[in-house]
PDB file of C-alpha atoms in Angstrom:
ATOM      1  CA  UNK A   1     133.723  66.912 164.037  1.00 47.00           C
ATOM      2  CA  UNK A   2     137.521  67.048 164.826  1.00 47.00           C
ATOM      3  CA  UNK A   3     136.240  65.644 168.490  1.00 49.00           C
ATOM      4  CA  UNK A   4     134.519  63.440 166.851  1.00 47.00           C
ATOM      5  CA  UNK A   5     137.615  61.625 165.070  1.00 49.00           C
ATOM      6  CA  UNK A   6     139.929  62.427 168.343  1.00 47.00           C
ATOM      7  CA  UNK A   7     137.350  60.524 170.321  1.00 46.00           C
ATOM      8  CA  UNK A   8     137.254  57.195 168.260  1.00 49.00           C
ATOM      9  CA  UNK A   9     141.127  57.578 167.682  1.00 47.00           C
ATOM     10  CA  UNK A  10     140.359  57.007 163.556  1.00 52.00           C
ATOM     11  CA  UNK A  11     142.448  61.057 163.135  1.00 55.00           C
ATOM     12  CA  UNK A  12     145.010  61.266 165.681  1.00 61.00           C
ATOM     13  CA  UNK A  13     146.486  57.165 165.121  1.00 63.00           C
ATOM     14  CA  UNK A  14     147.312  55.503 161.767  1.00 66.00           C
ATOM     15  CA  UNK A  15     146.108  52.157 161.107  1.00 74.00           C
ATOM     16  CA  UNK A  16     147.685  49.134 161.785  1.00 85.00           C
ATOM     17  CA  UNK A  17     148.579  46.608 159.816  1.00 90.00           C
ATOM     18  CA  UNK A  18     149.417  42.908 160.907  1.00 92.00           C
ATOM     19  CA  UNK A  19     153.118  42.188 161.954  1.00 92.00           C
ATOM     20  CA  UNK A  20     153.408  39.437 159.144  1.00 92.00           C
ATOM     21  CA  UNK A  21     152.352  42.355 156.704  1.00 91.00           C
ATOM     22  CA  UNK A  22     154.956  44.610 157.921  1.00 93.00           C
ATOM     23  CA  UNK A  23     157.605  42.337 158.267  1.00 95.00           C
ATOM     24  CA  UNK A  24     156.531  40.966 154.775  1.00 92.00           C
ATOM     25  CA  UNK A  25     155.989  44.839 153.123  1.00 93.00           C
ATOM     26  CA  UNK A  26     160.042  45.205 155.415  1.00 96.00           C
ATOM     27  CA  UNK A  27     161.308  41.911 153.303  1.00 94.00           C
ATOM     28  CA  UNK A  28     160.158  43.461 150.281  1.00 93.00           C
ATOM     29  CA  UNK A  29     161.097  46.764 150.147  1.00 95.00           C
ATOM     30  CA  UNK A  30     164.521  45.737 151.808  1.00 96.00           C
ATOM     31  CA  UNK A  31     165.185  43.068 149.004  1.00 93.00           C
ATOM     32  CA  UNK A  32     164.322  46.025 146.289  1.00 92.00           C
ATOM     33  CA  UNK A  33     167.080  48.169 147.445  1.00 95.00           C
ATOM     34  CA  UNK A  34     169.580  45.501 147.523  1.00 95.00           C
ATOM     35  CA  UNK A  35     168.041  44.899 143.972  1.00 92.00           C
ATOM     36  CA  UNK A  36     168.823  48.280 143.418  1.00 92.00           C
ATOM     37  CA  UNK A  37     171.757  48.765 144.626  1.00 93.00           C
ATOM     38  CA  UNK A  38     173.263  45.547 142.555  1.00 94.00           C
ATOM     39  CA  UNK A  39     172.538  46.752 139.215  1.00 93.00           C
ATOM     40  CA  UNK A  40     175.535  47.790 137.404  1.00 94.00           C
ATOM     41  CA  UNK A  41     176.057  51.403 137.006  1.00 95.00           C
ATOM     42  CA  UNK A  42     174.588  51.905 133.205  1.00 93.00           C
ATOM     43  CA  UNK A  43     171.825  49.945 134.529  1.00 92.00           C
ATOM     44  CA  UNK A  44     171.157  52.636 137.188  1.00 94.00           C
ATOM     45  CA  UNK A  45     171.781  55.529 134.612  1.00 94.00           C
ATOM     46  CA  UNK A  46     169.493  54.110 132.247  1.00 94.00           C
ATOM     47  CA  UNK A  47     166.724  54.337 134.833  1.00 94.00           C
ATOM     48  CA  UNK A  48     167.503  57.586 135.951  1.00 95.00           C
ATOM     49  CA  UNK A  49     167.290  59.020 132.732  1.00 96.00           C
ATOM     50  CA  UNK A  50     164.008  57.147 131.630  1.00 96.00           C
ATOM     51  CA  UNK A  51     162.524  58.090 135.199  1.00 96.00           C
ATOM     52  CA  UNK A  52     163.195  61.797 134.048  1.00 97.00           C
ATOM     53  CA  UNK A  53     162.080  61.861 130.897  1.00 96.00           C
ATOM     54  CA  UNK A  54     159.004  60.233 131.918  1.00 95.00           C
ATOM     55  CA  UNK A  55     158.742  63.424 134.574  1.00 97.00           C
ATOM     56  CA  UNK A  56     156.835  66.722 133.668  1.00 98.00           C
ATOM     57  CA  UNK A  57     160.282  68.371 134.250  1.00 98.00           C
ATOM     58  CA  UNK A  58     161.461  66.811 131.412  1.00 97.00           C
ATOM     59  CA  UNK A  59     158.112  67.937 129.564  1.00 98.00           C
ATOM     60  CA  UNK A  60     158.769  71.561 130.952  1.00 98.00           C
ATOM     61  CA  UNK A  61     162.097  71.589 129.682  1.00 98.00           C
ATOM     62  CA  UNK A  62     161.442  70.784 126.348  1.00 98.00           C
ATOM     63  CA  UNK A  63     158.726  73.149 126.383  1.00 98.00           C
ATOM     64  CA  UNK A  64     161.728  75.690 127.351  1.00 98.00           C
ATOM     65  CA  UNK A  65     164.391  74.771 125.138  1.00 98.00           C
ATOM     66  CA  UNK A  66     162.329  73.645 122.124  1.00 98.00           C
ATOM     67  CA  UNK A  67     159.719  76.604 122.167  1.00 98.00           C
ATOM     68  CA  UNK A  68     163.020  79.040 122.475  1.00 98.00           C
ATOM     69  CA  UNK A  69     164.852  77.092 119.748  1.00 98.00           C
ATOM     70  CA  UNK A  70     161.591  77.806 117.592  1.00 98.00           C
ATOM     71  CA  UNK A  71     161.141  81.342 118.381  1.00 98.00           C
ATOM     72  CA  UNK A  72     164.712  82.395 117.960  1.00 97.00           C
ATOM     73  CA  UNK A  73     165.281  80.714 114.737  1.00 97.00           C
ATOM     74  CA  UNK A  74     161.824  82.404 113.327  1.00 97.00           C
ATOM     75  CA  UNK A  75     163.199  85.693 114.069  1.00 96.00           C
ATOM     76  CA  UNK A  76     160.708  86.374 116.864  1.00 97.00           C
ATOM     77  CA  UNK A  77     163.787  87.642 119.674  1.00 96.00           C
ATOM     78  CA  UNK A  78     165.141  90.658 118.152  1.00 93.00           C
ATOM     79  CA  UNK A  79     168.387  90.396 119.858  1.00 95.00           C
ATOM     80  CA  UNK A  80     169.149  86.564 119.106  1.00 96.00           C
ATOM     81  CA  UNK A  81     170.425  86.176 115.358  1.00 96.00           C
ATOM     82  CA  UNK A  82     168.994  82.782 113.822  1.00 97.00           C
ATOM     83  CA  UNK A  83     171.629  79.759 113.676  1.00 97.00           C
ATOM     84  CA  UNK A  84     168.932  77.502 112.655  1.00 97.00           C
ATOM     85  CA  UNK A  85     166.213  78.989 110.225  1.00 96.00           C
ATOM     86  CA  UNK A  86     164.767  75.929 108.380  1.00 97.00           C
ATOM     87  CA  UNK A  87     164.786  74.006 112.108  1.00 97.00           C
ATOM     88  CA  UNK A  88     166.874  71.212 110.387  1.00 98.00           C
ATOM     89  CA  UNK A  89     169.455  71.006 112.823  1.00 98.00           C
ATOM     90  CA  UNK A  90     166.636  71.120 115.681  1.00 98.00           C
ATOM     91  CA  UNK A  91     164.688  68.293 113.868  1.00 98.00           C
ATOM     92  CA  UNK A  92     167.849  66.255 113.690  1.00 98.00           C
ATOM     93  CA  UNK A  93     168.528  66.654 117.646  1.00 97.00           C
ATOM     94  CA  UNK A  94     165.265  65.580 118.372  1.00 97.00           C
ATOM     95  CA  UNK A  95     166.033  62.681 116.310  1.00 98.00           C
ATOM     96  CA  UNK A  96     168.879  61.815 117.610  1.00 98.00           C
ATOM     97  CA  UNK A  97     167.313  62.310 121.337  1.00 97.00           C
ATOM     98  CA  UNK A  98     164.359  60.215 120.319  1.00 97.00           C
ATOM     99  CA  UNK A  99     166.734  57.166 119.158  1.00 98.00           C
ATOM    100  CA  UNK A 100     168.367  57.203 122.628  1.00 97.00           C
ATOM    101  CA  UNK A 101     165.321  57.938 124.596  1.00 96.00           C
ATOM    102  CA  UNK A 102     163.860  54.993 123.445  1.00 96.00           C
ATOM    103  CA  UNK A 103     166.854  52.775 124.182  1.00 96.00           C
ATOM    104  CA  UNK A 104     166.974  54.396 127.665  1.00 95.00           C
ATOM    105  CA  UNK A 105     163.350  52.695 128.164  1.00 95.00           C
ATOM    106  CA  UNK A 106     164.071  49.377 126.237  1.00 96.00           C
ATOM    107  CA  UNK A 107     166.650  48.939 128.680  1.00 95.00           C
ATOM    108  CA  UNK A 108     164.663  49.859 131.450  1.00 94.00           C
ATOM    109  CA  UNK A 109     161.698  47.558 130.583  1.00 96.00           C
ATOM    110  CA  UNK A 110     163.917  44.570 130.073  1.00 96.00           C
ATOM    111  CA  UNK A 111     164.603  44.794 133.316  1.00 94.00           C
ATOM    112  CA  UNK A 112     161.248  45.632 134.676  1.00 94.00           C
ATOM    113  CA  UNK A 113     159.927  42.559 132.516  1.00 97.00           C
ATOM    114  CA  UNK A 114     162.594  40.126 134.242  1.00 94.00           C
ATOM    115  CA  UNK A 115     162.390  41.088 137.770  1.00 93.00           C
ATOM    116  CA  UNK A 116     158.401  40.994 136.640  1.00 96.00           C
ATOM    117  CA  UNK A 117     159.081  37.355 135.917  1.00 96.00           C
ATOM    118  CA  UNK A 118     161.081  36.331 138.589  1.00 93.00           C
ATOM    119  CA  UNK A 119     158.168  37.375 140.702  1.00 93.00           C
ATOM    120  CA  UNK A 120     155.590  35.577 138.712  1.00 94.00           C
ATOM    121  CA  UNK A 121     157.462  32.388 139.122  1.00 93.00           C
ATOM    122  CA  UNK A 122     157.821  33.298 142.970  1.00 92.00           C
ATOM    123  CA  UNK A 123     153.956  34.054 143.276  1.00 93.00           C
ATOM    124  CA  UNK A 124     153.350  30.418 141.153  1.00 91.00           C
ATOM    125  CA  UNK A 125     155.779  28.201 143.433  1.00 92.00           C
ATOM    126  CA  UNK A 126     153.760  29.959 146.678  1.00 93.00           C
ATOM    127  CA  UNK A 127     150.646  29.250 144.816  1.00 93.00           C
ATOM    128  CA  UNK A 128     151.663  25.508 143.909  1.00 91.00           C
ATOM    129  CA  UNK A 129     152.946  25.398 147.995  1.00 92.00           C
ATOM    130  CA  UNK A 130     149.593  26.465 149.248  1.00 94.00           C
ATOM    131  CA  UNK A 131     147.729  24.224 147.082  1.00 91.00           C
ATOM    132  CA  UNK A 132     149.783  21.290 148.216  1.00 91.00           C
ATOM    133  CA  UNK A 133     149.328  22.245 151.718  1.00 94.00           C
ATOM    134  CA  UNK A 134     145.465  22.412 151.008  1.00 93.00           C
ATOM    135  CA  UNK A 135     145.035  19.107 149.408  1.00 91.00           C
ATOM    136  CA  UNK A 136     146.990  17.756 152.218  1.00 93.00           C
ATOM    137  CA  UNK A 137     144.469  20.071 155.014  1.00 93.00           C
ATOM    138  CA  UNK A 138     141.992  18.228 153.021  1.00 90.00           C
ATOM    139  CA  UNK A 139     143.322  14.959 153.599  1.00 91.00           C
ATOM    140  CA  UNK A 140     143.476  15.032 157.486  1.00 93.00           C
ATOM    141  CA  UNK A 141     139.949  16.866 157.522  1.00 91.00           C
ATOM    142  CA  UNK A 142     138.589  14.069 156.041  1.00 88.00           C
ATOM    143  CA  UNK A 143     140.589  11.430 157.570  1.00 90.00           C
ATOM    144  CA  UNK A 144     139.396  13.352 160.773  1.00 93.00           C
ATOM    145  CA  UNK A 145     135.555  13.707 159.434  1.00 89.00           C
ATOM    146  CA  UNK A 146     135.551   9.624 158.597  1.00 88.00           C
ATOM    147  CA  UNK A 147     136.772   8.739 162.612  1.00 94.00           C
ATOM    148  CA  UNK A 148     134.119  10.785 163.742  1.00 94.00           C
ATOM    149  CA  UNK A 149     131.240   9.490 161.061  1.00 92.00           C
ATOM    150  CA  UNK A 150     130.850  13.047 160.077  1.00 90.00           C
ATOM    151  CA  UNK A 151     129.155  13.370 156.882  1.00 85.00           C
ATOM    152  CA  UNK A 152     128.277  16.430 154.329  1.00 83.00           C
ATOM    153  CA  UNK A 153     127.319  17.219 151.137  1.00 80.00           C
ATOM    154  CA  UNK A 154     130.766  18.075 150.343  1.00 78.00           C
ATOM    155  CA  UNK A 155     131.524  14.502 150.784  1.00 76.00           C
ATOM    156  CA  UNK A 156     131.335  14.012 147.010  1.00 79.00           C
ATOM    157  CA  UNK A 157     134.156  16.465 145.764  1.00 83.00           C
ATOM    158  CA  UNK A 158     136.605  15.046 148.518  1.00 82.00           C
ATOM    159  CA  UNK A 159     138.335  12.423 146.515  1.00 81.00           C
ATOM    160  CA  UNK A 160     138.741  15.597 143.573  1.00 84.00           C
ATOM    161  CA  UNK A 161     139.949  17.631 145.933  1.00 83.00           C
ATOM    162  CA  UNK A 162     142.484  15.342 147.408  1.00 83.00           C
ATOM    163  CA  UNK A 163     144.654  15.201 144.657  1.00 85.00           C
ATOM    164  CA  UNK A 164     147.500  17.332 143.993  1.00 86.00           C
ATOM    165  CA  UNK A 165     147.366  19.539 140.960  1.00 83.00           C
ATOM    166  CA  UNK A 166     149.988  18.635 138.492  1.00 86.00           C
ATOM    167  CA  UNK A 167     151.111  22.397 136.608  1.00 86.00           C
ATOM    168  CA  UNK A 168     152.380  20.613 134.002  1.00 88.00           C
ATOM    169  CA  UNK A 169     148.724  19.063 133.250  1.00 87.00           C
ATOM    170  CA  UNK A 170     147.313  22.267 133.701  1.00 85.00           C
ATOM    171  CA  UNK A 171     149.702  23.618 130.851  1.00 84.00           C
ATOM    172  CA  UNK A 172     149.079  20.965 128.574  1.00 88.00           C
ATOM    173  CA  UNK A 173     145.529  21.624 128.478  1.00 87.00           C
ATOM    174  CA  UNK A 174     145.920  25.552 127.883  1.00 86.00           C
ATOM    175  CA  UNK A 175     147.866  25.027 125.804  1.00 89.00           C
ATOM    176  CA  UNK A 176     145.669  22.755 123.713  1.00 91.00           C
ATOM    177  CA  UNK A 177     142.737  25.042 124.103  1.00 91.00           C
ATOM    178  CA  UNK A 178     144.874  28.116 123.106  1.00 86.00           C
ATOM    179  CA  UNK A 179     145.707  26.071 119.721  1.00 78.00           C
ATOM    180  CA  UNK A 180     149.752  26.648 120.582  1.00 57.00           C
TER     181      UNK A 180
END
């Protein structure tokens, strides 16, 4: 089988891609680390901290330090003497953690959400671009189709398709449909 997969060349080369999707997969990932690498320094911290405590190490250090927190302060290790028997002082740090924890992440998804919306309004000028550039395609097609007396059942949906989509129409009419 492994002669097989040698002989068709599917095991022993990776697949390839299209240079405009490798220089556009280069663009992006190059752009994310000078994202990266211009956030200010408690941005940065705030992500490292929320990518950790979203980890299982963080999970398996809890585990650790909570479970020997419990165990010690329930007598259950001879040789440790109990500091905190009722487990108040370990239900107030895990208070505590769980206030900044959460602030760690709030922080973290505002700025997920607003680099998330920078690239929406990137992917809805390319999208307004390309249906420009289509209309336009249109345009000459049938400009070229009418020269040539070429004729189709499409010819009906021509003049609809020839004009440009106005977002602002489009947004007016969601939004009248969505009752905003």
């Amino acid at each position: 089988m492994a002669q097989a997969k040698a002989a068709n060349g599917s095991a022993d080369q990776p697949k390839r891609i299209a240079p405009i999707l490798e220089r556009n997969i280069q663009t992006i990932l190059a752009r994310r680390e000078q994202e990266m690498a211009r956030l200010p320094l408690q941005e940065r911290v705030a992500d490292a901290i929320t990518a950790f405590t979203g980890s299982m190490r963080s999970v398996y250090l809890h585990v650790l330090v909570f479970g020997f927190w419990i165990t010690a302060n329930l007598g259950w290790i001879p040789p440790v003497a109990p500091w905190d028997p009722s487990l108040v002082i370990l239900a107030m740090v895990a208070s505590v953690e769980a206030i900044f924890l959460s602030t760690f992440v709030l922080i973290s998804q505002n700025r997920m959400a607003a680099t998330a919306d920078k690239r929406a309004d990137l992917n809805l000028q390319i999208s307004l671009l390309s249906e420009h550039e289509i209309t336009r395609l249109v345009e000459i097609t049938s400009a070229i189709a009418a020269k040539l007396d070429v004729h189709s059942e499409a010819d009906e949906e021509l003049a609809e398709l020839k004009q440009d989509v106005k977002p602002e129409t489009v947004l007016d009419e969601l939004d009248d449909r969505d009752g905003s």
